[in-house]
């Protein structure tokens, strides 16, 4: 099970939906351009679905291998949503490679909210009704400010776009999110870490974000008033938070 590897854009890409997306390695610095490598999860992009349950260890190792294959010996790792536990596990298993860690809208382990939300997501994904799934994801992923600011036509367009971009492997991604638990990894993280808390998030709560920041040594916690999609709702602000953090740490 090997994710596809590609040299992506020169800045953290925007992801249209709340499903786990490519992890951004080396976000753009203000003063220099560095490559971004994205590794697609099984069942997304050009990577086929997995016939076996997904493993955090496997995804973390494959993420690092994708960066190394592109010629990067050391790199920052950015993990969004389910990508957060994957990024944490990568930093824990490969401390000699990971020079900085950025965690956005993510969690160290499931709480009751995720325990309710993820099985519903998984069932809707398995049903094949992409529009119904897209309606659920749009409702859950957008913050109240962004959702209520949308006129009806724009809301329907957003639902249509989400339906078209749903990953085939969404049921497996949701199942892994239910099992993911990186609490034992947190205190051993050596890399400078930024936790971006999305304060209007219906998927991952601010309590989970604070739990990450409190447990990782010297982690920084910043808040952004969005739902689960800061790269859609406030892309420039989200990107600037990452850029400033990496610049401060010389990454």
mmCIF file of N, CA and C in Angstrom, residues 24 26 94 162 174 183 210 228 244:
data_model
loop_
_atom_site.group_PDB
_atom_site.id
_atom_site.type_symbol
_atom_site.label_atom_id
_atom_site.label_comp_id
_atom_site.label_asym_id
_atom_site.label_seq_id
_atom_site.Cartn_x
_atom_site.Cartn_y
_atom_site.Cartn_z
ATOM 1 N N UNK A 24 0.931 18.568 3.816
ATOM 2 C CA UNK A 24 1.815 19.531 3.187
ATOM 3 C C UNK A 24 3.177 19.500 3.873
ATOM 4 N N UNK A 26 6.830 21.082 4.057
ATOM 5 C CA UNK A 26 7.514 22.328 3.736
ATOM 6 C C UNK A 26 6.565 23.376 3.159
ATOM 7 N N UNK A 94 9.997 9.376 13.164
ATOM 8 C CA UNK A 94 11.124 9.853 12.353
ATOM 9 C C UNK A 94 11.596 11.233 12.854
ATOM 10 N N UNK A 162 -18.433 19.559 -3.355
ATOM 11 C CA UNK A 162 -18.040 18.570 -2.360
ATOM 12 C C UNK A 162 -18.403 17.166 -2.824
ATOM 13 N N UNK A 174 -12.640 7.355 7.541
ATOM 14 C CA UNK A 174 -13.472 7.565 8.731
ATOM 15 C C UNK A 174 -13.232 6.466 9.762
ATOM 16 N N UNK A 183 -1.989 9.808 21.705
ATOM 17 C CA UNK A 183 -1.703 10.423 23.005
ATOM 18 C C UNK A 183 -0.337 10.021 23.543
ATOM 19 N N UNK A 210 -6.608 22.040 22.211
ATOM 20 C CA UNK A 210 -5.847 22.408 23.407
ATOM 21 C C UNK A 210 -5.136 21.209 24.004
ATOM 22 N N UNK A 228 -14.152 23.691 9.978
ATOM 23 C CA UNK A 228 -13.127 22.675 9.744
ATOM 24 C C UNK A 228 -12.270 22.970 8.514
ATOM 25 N N UNK A 244 4.587 32.297 9.038
ATOM 26 C CA UNK A 244 5.249 33.004 10.139
ATOM 27 C C UNK A 244 5.895 32.023 11.113
#
